[in-house]
Coordinates of N, CA and C in Angstrom, one line a residue:
X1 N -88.7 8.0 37.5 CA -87.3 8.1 38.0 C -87.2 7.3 39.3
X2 N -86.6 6.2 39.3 CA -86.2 5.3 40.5 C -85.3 5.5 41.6
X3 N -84.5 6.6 41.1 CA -83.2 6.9 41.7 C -83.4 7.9 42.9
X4 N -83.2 8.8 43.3 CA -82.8 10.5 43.5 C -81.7 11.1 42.8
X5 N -82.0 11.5 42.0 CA -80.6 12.2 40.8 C -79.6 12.8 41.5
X6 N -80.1 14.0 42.6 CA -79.0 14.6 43.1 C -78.3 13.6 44.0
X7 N -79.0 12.6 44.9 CA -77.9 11.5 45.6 C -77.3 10.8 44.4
X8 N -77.3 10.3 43.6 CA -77.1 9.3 42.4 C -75.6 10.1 42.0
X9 N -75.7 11.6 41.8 CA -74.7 12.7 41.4 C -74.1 12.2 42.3
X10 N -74.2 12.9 43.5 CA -73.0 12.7 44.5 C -72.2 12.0 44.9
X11 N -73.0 10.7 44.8 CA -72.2 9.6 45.4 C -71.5 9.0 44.0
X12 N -71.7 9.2 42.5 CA -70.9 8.9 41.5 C -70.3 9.7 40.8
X13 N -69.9 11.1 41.3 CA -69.3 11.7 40.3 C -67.9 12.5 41.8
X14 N -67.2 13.3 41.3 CA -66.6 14.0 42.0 C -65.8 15.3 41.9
X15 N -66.5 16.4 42.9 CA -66.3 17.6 42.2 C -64.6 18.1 41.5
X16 N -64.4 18.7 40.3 CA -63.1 18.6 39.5 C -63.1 19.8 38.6
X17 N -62.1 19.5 38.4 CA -62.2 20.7 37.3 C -61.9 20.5 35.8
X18 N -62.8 21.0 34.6 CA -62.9 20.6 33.7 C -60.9 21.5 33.3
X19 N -60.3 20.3 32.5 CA -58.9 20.6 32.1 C -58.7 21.5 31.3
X20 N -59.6 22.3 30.5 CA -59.2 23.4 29.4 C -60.3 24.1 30.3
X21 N -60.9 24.3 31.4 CA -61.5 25.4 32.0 C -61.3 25.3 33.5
X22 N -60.2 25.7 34.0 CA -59.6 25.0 35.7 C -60.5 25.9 36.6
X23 N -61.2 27.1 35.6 CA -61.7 28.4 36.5 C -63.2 27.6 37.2
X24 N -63.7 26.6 36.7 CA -64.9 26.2 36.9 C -65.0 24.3 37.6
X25 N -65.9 24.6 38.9 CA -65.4 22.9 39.4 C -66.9 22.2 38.9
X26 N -67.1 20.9 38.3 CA -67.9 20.0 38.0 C -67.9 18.8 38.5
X27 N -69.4 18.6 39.2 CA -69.5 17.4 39.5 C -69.6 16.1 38.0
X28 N -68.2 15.7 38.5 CA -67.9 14.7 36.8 C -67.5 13.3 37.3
X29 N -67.8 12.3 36.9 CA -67.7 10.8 36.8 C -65.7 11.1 36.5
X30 N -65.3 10.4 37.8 CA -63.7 10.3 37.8 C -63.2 9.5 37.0
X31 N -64.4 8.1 36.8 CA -63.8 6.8 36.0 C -65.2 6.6 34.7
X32 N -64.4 7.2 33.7 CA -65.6 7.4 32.2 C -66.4 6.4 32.8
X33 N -65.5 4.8 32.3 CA -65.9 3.5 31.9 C -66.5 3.2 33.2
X34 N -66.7 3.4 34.2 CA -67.7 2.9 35.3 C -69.1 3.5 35.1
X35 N -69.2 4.6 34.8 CA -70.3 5.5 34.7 C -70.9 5.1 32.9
X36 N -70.0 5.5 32.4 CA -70.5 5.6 31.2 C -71.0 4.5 30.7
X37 N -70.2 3.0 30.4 CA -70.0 2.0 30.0 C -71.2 0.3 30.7
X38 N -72.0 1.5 31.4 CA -72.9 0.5 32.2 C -73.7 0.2 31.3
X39 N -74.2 -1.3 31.1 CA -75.3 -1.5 29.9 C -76.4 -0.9 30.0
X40 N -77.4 -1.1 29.1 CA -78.7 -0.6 28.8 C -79.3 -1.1 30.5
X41 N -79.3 -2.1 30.7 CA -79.9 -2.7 31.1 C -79.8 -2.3 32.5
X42 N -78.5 -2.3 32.8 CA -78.3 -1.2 34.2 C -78.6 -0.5 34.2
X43 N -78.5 0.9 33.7 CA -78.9 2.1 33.2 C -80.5 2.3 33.3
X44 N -81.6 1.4 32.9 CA -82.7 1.1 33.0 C -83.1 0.8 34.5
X45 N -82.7 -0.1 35.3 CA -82.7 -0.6 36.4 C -82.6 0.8 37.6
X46 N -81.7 1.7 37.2 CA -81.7 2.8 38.2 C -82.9 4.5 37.4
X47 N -83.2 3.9 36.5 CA -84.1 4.7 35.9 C -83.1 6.1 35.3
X48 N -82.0 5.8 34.5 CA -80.8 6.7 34.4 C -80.5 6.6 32.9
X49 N -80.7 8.2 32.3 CA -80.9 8.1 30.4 C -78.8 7.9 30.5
X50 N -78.9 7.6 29.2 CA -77.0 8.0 29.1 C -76.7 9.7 29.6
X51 N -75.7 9.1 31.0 CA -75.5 10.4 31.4 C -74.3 11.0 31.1
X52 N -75.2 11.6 29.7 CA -74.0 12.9 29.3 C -73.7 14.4 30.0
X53 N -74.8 14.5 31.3 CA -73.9 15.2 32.3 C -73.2 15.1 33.1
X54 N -72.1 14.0 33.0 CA -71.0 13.3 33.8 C -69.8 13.4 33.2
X55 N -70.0 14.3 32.2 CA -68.3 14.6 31.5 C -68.5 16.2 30.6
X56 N -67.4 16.7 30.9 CA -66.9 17.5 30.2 C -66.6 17.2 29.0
X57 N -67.2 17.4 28.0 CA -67.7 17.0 26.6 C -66.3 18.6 26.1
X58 N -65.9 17.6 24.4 CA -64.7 18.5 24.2 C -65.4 20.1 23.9
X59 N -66.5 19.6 23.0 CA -67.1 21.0 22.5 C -67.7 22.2 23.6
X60 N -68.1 21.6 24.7 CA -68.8 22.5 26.0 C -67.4 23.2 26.7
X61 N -66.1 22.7 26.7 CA -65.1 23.4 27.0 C -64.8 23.6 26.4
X62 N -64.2 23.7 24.9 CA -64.1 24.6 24.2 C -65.0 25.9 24.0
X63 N -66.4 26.4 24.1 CA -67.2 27.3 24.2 C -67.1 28.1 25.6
X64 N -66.6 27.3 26.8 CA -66.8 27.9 27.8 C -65.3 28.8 27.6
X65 N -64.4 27.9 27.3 CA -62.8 28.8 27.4 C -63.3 30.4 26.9
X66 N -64.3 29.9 25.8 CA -64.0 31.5 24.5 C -65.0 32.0 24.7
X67 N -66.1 31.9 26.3 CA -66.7 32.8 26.9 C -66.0 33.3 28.1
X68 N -65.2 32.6 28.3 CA -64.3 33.3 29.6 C -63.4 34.0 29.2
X69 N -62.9 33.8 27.7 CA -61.5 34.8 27.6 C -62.0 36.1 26.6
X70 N -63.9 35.7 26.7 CA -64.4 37.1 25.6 C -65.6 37.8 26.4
X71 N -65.5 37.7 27.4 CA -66.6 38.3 28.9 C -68.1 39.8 28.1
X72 N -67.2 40.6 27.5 CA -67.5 41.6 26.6 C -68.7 40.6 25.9
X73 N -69.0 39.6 25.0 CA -69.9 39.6 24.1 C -70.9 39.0 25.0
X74 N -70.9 38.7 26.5 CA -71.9 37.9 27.4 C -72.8 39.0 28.1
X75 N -71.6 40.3 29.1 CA -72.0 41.3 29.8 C -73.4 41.6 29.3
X76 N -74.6 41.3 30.5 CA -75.5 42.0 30.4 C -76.5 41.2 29.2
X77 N -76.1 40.1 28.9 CA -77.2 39.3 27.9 C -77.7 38.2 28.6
X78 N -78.9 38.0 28.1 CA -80.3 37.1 28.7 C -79.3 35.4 27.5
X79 N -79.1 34.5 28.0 CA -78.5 33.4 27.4 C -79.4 31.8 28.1
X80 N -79.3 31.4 26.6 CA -79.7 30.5 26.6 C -78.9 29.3 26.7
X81 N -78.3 28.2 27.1 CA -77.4 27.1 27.2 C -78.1 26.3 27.1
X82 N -77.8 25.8 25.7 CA -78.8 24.5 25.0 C -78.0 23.3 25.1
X83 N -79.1 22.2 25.4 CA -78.4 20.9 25.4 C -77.6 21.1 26.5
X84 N -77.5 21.9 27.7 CA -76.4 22.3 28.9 C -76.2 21.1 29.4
X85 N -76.5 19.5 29.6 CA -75.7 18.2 30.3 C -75.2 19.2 31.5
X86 N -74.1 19.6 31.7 CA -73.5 19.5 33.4 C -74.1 21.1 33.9
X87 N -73.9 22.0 32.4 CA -74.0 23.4 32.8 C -73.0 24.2 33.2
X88 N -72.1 23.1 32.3 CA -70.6 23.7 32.2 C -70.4 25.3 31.0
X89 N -71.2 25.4 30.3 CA -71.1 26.6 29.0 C -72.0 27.6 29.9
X90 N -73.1 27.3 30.6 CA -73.8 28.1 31.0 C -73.5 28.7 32.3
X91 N -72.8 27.9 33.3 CA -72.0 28.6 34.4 C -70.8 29.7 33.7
X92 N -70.1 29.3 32.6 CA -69.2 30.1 31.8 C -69.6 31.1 31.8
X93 N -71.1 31.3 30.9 CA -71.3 32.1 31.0 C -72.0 33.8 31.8
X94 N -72.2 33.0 33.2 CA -73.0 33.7 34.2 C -71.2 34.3 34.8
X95 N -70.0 33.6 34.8 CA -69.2 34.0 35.4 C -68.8 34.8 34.5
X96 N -69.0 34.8 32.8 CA -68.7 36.1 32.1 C -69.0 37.4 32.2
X97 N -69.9 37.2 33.0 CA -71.2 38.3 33.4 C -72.5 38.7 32.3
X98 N -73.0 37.5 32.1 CA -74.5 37.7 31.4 C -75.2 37.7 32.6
X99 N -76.1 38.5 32.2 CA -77.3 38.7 33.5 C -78.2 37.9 33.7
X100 N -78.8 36.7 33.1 CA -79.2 35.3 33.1 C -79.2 34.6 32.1
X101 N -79.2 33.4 32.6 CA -79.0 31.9 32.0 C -79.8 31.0 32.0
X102 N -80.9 30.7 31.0 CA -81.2 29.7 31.2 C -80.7 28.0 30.5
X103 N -80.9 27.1 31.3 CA -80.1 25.9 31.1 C -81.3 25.1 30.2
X104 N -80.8 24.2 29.2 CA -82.0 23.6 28.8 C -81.5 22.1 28.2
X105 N -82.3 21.4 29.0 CA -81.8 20.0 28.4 C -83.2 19.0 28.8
X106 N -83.2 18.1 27.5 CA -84.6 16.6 27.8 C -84.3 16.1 28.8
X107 N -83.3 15.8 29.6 CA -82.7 14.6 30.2 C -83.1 15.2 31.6
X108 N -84.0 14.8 32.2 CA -84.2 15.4 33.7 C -83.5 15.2 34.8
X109 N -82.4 14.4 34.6 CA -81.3 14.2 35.4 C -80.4 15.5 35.5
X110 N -80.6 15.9 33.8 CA -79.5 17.0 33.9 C -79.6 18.1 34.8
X111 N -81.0 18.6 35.1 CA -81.5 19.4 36.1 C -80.8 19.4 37.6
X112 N -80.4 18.4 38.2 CA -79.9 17.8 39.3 C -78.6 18.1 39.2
X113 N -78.1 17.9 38.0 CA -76.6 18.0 37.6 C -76.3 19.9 37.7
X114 N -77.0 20.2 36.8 CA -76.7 22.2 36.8 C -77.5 22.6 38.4
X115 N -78.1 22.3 38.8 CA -78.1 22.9 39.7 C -77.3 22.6 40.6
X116 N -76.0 21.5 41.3 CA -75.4 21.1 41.8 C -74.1 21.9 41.9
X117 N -74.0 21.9 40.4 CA -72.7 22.4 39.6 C -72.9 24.0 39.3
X118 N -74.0 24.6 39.7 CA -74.3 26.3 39.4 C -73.7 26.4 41.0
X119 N -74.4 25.6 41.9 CA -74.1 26.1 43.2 C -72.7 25.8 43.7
X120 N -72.3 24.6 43.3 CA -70.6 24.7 43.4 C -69.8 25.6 43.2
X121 N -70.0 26.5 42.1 CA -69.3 27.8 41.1 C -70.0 29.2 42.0
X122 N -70.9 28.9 42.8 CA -71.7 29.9 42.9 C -72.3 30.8 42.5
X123 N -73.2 30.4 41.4 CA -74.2 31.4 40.2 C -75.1 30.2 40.6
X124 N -76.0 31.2 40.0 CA -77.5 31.0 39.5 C -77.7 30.7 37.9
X125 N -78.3 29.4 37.9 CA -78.9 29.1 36.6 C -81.0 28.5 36.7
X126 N -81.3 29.2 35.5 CA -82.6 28.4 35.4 C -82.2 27.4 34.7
X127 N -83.4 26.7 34.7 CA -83.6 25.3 33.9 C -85.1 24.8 33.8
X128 N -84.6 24.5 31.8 CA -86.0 23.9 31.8 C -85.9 22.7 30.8
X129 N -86.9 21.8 31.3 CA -86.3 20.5 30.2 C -87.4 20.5 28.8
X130 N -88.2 21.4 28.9 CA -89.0 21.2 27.5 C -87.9 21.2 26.0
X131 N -88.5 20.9 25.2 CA -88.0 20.9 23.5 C -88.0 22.1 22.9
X132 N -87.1 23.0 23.1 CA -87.0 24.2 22.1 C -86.9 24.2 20.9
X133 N -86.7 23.5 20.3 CA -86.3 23.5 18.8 C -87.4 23.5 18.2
X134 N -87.0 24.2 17.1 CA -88.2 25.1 16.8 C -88.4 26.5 16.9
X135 N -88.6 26.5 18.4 CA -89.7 27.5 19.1 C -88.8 28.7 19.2
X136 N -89.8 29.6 19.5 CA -89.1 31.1 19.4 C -88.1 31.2 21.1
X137 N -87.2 32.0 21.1 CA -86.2 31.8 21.8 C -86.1 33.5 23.2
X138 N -86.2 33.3 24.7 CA -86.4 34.5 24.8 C -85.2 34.5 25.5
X139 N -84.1 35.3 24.7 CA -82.7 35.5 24.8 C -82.4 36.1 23.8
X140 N -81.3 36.9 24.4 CA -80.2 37.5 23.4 C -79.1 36.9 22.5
X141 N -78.8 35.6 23.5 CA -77.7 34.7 23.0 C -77.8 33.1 23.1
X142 N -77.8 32.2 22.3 CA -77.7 30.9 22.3 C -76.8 30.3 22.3
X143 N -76.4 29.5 22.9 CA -74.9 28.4 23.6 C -75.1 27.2 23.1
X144 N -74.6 26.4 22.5 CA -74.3 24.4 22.3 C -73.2 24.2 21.9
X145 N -72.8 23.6 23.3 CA -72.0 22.7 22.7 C -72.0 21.1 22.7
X146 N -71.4 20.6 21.4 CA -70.8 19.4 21.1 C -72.8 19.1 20.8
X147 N -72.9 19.4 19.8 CA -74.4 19.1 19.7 C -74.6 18.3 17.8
X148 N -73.7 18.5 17.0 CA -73.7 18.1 16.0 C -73.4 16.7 15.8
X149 N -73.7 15.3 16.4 CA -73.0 14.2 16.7 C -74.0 13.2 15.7
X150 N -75.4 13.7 15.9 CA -76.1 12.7 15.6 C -77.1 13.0 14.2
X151 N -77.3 12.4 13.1 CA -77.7 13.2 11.8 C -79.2 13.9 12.2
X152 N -80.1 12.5 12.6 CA -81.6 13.4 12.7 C -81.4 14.6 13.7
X153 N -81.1 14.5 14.6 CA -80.3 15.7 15.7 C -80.6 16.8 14.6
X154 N -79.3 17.0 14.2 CA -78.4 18.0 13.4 C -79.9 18.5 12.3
X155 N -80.2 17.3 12.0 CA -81.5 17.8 10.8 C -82.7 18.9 11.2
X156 N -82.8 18.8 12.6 CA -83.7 19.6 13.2 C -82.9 20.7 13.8
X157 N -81.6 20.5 14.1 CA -81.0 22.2 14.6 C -80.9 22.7 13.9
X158 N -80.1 22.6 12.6 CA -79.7 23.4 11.8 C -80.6 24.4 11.4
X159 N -81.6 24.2 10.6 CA -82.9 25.6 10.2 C -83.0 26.2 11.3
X160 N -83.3 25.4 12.7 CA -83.6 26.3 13.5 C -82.9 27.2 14.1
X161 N -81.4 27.1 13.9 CA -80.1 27.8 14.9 C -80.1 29.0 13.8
X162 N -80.3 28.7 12.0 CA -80.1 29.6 11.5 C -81.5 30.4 11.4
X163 N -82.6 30.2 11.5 CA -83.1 30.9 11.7 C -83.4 32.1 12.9
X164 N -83.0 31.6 14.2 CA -82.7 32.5 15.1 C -81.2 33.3 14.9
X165 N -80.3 33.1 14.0 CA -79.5 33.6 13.7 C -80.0 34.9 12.9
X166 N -80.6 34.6 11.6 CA -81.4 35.3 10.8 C -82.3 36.3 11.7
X167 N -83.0 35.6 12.8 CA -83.8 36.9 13.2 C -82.8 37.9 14.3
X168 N -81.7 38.3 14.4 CA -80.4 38.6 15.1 C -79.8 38.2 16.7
X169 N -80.5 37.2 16.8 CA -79.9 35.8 18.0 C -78.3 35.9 17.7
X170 N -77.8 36.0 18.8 CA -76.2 35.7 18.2 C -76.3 34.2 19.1
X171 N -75.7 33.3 17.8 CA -75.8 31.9 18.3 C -74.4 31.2 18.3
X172 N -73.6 30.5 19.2 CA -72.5 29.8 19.5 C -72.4 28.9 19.2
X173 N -71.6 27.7 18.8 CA -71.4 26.4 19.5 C -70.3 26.3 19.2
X174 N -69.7 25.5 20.1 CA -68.2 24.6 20.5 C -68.6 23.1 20.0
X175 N -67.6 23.0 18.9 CA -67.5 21.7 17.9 C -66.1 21.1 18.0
X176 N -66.1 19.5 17.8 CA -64.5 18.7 18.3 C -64.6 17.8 16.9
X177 N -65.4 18.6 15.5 CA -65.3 17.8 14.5 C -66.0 16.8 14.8
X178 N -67.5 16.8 14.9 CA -68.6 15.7 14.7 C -69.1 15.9 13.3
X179 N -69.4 14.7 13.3 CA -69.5 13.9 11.9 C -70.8 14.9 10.6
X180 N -71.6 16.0 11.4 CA -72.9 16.6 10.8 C -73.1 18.2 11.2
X181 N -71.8 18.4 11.7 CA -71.4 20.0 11.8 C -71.4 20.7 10.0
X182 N -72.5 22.2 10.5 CA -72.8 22.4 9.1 C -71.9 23.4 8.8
X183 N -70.9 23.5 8.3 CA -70.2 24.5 7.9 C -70.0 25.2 6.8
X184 N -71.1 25.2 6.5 CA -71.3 26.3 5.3 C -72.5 27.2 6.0
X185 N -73.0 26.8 6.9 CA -73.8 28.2 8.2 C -72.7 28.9 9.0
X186 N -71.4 28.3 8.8 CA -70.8 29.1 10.5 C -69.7 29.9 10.0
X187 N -69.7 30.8 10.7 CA -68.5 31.5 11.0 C -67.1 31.8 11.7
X188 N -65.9 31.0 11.5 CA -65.2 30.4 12.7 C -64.8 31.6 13.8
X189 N -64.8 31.4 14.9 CA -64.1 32.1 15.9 C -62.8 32.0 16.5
X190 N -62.6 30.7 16.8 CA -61.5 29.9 17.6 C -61.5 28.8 17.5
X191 N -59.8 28.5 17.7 CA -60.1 26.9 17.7 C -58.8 26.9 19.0
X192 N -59.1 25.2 19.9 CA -58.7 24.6 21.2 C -58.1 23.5 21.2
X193 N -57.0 22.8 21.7 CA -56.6 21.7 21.9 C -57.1 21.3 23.0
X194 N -58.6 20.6 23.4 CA -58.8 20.2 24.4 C -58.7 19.1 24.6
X195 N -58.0 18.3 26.0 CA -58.0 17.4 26.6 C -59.3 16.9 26.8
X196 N -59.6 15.4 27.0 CA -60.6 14.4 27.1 C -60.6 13.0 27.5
X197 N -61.6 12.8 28.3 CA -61.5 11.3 28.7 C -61.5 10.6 27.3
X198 N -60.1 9.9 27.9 CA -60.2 8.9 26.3 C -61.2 7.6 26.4
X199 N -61.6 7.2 27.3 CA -63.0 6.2 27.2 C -63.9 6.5 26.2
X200 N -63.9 8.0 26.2 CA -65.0 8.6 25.8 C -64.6 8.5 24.4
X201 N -63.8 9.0 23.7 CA -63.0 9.7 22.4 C -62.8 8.8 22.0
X202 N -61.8 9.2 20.7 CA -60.7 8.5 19.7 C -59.4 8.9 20.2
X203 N -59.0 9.9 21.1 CA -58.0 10.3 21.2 C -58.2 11.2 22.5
X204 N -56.6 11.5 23.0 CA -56.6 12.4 24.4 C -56.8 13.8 24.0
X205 N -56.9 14.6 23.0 CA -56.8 15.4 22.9 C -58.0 16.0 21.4
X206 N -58.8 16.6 21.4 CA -59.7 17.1 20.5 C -59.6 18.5 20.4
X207 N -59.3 18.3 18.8 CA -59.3 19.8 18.4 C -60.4 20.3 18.3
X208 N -61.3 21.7 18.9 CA -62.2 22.0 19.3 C -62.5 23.6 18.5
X209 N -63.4 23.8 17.8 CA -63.8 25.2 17.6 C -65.0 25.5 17.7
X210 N -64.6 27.1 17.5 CA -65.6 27.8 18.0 C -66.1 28.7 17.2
X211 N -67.4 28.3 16.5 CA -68.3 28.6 15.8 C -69.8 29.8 15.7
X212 N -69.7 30.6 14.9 CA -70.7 31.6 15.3 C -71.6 31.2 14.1
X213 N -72.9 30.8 14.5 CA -73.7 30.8 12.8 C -74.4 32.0 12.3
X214 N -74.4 31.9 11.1 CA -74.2 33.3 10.2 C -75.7 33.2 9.8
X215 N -76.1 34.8 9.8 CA -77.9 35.0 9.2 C -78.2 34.5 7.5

Protein backbone atom coordinates (compact mmCIF):
# COMPACT_ATOMS: atom_id res chain seq x y z
CA UNK A 1 0.00 0.00 0.00
CA UNK A 2 1.73 3.36 -1.15
CA UNK A 3 -0.76 5.61 -0.01
CA UNK A 4 -2.29 6.11 3.70
CA UNK A 5 -5.93 5.12 2.97
CA UNK A 6 -7.39 7.01 5.81
CA UNK A 7 -5.48 10.41 4.48
CA UNK A 8 -6.21 9.32 0.68
CA UNK A 9 -10.24 9.10 2.17
CA UNK A 10 -10.15 12.44 3.43
CA UNK A 11 -8.73 14.43 1.32
CA UNK A 12 -10.86 12.66 -1.80
CA UNK A 13 -14.10 12.02 -0.67
CA UNK A 14 -16.58 14.27 1.40
CA UNK A 15 -18.69 13.52 4.23
CA UNK A 16 -22.65 13.33 2.74
CA UNK A 17 -25.40 11.77 2.87
CA UNK A 18 -26.33 8.79 0.94
CA UNK A 19 -29.89 10.14 -0.98
CA UNK A 20 -32.35 7.14 -0.21
CA UNK A 21 -30.68 7.04 3.41
CA UNK A 22 -30.31 10.98 4.70
CA UNK A 23 -30.24 9.17 8.33
CA UNK A 24 -26.54 8.08 7.67
CA UNK A 25 -23.38 10.55 6.66
CA UNK A 26 -20.54 8.85 4.20
CA UNK A 27 -17.41 9.65 3.38
CA UNK A 28 -18.25 9.51 -0.62
CA UNK A 29 -16.21 10.88 -3.77
CA UNK A 30 -18.50 14.21 -4.62
CA UNK A 31 -17.21 13.93 -8.31
CA UNK A 32 -17.80 9.88 -9.57
CA UNK A 33 -15.66 10.67 -12.67
CA UNK A 34 -12.56 12.14 -10.76
CA UNK A 35 -12.34 9.27 -8.42
CA UNK A 36 -13.76 6.60 -10.27
CA UNK A 37 -12.61 7.14 -13.87
CA UNK A 38 -8.79 7.23 -13.03
CA UNK A 39 -6.90 4.71 -15.31
CA UNK A 40 -5.40 1.58 -14.30
CA UNK A 41 -2.37 3.04 -14.34
CA UNK A 42 -3.10 5.78 -11.82
CA UNK A 43 -4.84 3.75 -9.62
CA UNK A 44 -1.70 1.48 -9.55
CA UNK A 45 0.69 4.47 -8.97
CA UNK A 46 -1.09 5.29 -5.58
CA UNK A 47 -1.38 1.61 -4.78
CA UNK A 48 -5.46 2.03 -4.85
CA UNK A 49 -7.86 -1.31 -6.05
CA UNK A 50 -11.13 0.26 -7.83
CA UNK A 51 -12.60 2.14 -4.98
CA UNK A 52 -15.92 0.85 -4.61
CA UNK A 53 -15.98 2.42 -1.20
CA UNK A 54 -16.44 5.80 -2.56
CA UNK A 55 -20.05 5.50 -3.62
CA UNK A 56 -23.21 4.64 -2.40
CA UNK A 57 -23.89 1.77 -4.59
CA UNK A 58 -27.92 1.49 -5.53
CA UNK A 59 -28.26 -1.99 -3.87
CA UNK A 60 -26.35 -1.03 -0.34
CA UNK A 61 -29.09 1.80 -0.02
CA UNK A 62 -31.62 0.00 -0.86
CA UNK A 63 -30.86 -2.71 1.98
CA UNK A 64 -29.94 -0.12 4.37
CA UNK A 65 -33.48 1.90 3.83
CA UNK A 66 -35.33 -1.76 4.62
CA UNK A 67 -33.07 -2.15 7.71
CA UNK A 68 -33.93 1.15 8.96
CA UNK A 69 -37.60 1.07 8.34
CA UNK A 70 -37.64 -2.88 9.75
CA UNK A 71 -35.31 -2.30 13.17
CA UNK A 72 -37.38 -5.42 14.67
CA UNK A 73 -35.54 -8.16 12.33
CA UNK A 74 -31.83 -6.64 13.36
CA UNK A 75 -32.65 -5.95 17.39
CA UNK A 76 -30.15 -7.98 19.19
CA UNK A 77 -28.54 -10.02 16.16
CA UNK A 78 -24.75 -10.77 15.62
CA UNK A 79 -24.56 -9.42 11.59
CA UNK A 80 -22.46 -9.92 9.14
CA UNK A 81 -22.08 -7.08 6.23
CA UNK A 82 -20.58 -8.72 3.35
CA UNK A 83 -18.75 -7.04 0.60
CA UNK A 84 -19.50 -3.73 3.11
CA UNK A 85 -17.14 -1.11 0.54
CA UNK A 86 -18.17 2.16 2.73
CA UNK A 87 -20.18 0.20 5.55
CA UNK A 88 -23.04 1.87 4.61
CA UNK A 89 -25.61 -1.62 5.16
CA UNK A 90 -23.63 -2.36 8.21
CA UNK A 91 -23.75 1.12 10.01
CA UNK A 92 -27.71 0.59 8.99
CA UNK A 93 -27.58 -1.94 10.66
CA UNK A 94 -25.89 -1.17 14.17
CA UNK A 95 -28.33 1.98 14.08
CA UNK A 96 -31.22 -0.64 13.81
CA UNK A 97 -30.02 -1.99 16.93
CA UNK A 98 -28.13 -5.36 16.16
CA UNK A 99 -25.79 -5.93 18.78
CA UNK A 100 -22.74 -6.40 16.43
CA UNK A 101 -21.55 -6.06 13.10
CA UNK A 102 -19.04 -7.34 11.45
CA UNK A 103 -17.82 -5.55 8.18
CA UNK A 104 -16.17 -7.77 5.60
CA UNK A 105 -14.48 -6.85 2.54
CA UNK A 106 -10.89 -8.05 0.23
CA UNK A 107 -10.14 -4.49 -0.54
CA UNK A 108 -7.99 -3.23 2.49
CA UNK A 109 -8.73 0.20 1.72
CA UNK A 110 -12.21 -0.58 2.56
CA UNK A 111 -11.21 -0.98 6.23
CA UNK A 112 -10.08 2.77 6.41
CA UNK A 113 -13.33 3.61 4.65
CA UNK A 114 -15.90 1.77 7.59
CA UNK A 115 -13.99 2.73 10.12
CA UNK A 116 -14.16 6.42 9.14
CA UNK A 117 -17.69 6.21 8.25
CA UNK A 118 -18.73 3.87 11.61
CA UNK A 119 -17.13 6.78 13.53
CA UNK A 120 -18.86 9.55 11.60
CA UNK A 121 -22.51 7.80 12.44
CA UNK A 122 -21.16 6.99 15.72
CA UNK A 123 -21.26 3.05 16.00
CA UNK A 124 -18.91 0.52 16.24
CA UNK A 125 -18.13 -1.86 13.47
CA UNK A 126 -15.52 -4.83 13.22
CA UNK A 127 -13.78 -5.64 10.23
CA UNK A 128 -12.10 -8.24 8.58
CA UNK A 129 -10.76 -8.57 4.99
CA UNK A 130 -10.35 -12.40 4.83
CA UNK A 131 -12.54 -14.55 2.06
CA UNK A 132 -15.71 -15.90 3.58
CA UNK A 133 -17.17 -17.57 0.99
CA UNK A 134 -17.48 -20.74 1.63
CA UNK A 135 -16.71 -20.71 5.21
CA UNK A 136 -19.04 -21.16 8.10
CA UNK A 137 -20.49 -17.88 9.24
CA UNK A 138 -20.58 -16.69 13.05
CA UNK A 139 -23.79 -14.56 12.86
CA UNK A 140 -27.31 -14.58 13.00
CA UNK A 141 -27.78 -12.49 9.90
CA UNK A 142 -25.96 -11.79 6.50
CA UNK A 143 -26.13 -8.44 4.59
CA UNK A 144 -24.85 -7.75 0.52
CA UNK A 145 -25.47 -5.52 -1.21
CA UNK A 146 -25.25 -4.97 -4.96
CA UNK A 147 -23.07 -8.08 -5.09
CA UNK A 148 -24.58 -10.04 -8.09
CA UNK A 149 -22.63 -7.89 -10.92
CA UNK A 150 -20.09 -10.25 -11.91
CA UNK A 151 -20.76 -14.11 -13.29
CA UNK A 152 -17.66 -15.93 -11.54
CA UNK A 153 -18.62 -13.72 -8.38
CA UNK A 154 -22.22 -14.76 -8.43
CA UNK A 155 -20.92 -18.52 -9.23
CA UNK A 156 -19.33 -18.82 -5.85
CA UNK A 157 -22.05 -16.81 -3.75
CA UNK A 158 -24.92 -18.35 -4.71
CA UNK A 159 -24.39 -22.21 -3.09
CA UNK A 160 -22.92 -20.46 -0.42
CA UNK A 161 -25.63 -17.74 0.55
CA UNK A 162 -28.04 -20.69 0.07
CA UNK A 163 -26.52 -22.88 2.03
CA UNK A 164 -26.28 -20.61 5.05
CA UNK A 165 -29.79 -19.95 4.32
CA UNK A 166 -30.50 -23.68 4.56
CA UNK A 167 -28.67 -23.98 7.71
CA UNK A 168 -31.20 -20.99 9.32
CA UNK A 169 -28.88 -17.77 8.54
CA UNK A 170 -31.36 -15.23 7.58
CA UNK A 171 -29.53 -13.81 4.54
CA UNK A 172 -30.37 -10.20 2.73
CA UNK A 173 -29.26 -8.53 -0.26
CA UNK A 174 -30.20 -5.21 -1.91
CA UNK A 175 -30.22 -5.73 -5.83
CA UNK A 176 -30.64 -2.68 -8.75
CA UNK A 177 -31.17 -5.64 -11.37
CA UNK A 178 -27.52 -7.02 -12.03
CA UNK A 179 -27.12 -9.00 -14.81
CA UNK A 180 -26.53 -12.78 -12.40
CA UNK A 181 -29.09 -12.06 -9.56
CA UNK A 182 -30.43 -15.61 -8.86
CA UNK A 183 -34.04 -15.44 -8.50
CA UNK A 184 -35.23 -18.54 -8.28
CA UNK A 185 -33.28 -18.60 -4.50
CA UNK A 186 -34.92 -15.36 -3.33
CA UNK A 187 -37.76 -14.25 -1.72
CA UNK A 188 -38.79 -10.59 -2.48
CA UNK A 189 -39.19 -8.14 0.34
CA UNK A 190 -39.22 -4.59 -1.13
CA UNK A 191 -38.47 -2.75 -3.78
CA UNK A 192 -36.88 1.33 -4.01
CA UNK A 193 -36.46 4.07 -6.48
CA UNK A 194 -32.99 4.83 -5.69
CA UNK A 195 -31.17 7.73 -6.80
CA UNK A 196 -27.44 7.38 -8.24
CA UNK A 197 -24.45 8.81 -9.53
CA UNK A 198 -25.06 8.68 -13.03
CA UNK A 199 -21.18 8.32 -14.02
CA UNK A 200 -21.61 5.29 -12.33
CA UNK A 201 -25.09 3.81 -13.90
CA UNK A 202 -27.23 3.74 -16.93
CA UNK A 203 -29.51 6.01 -15.42
CA UNK A 204 -30.34 8.55 -12.32
CA UNK A 205 -32.51 6.43 -10.80
CA UNK A 206 -32.34 2.42 -10.10
CA UNK A 207 -34.98 0.39 -9.16
CA UNK A 208 -33.67 -1.48 -6.23
CA UNK A 209 -34.96 -4.65 -4.22
CA UNK A 210 -34.91 -6.27 -1.44
CA UNK A 211 -34.32 -9.81 -1.46
CA UNK A 212 -34.38 -12.59 1.27
CA UNK A 213 -32.85 -15.99 0.11
CA UNK A 214 -34.93 -18.96 0.75
CA UNK A 215 -33.57 -22.48 2.46
Amino acid sequence: MKTDPEAFIRANTSLMAPPHVPEISLHLASEAHELWLKTEEELEAIGLPPPFWAFAWAGGQGLARYILDHPEMLRGKRVLDFASGSGLVGIAAMMAGAREVMACDIDPWAEAAVRLNARANGVSLGFTGADLIGQAVDADMLLAGDVFYDSAFATALVPWLSRLAAGGKSVLVGDPGRSYLPRDRLEFCAVYQVPVTRALEDSEIKKTTVWRFVP
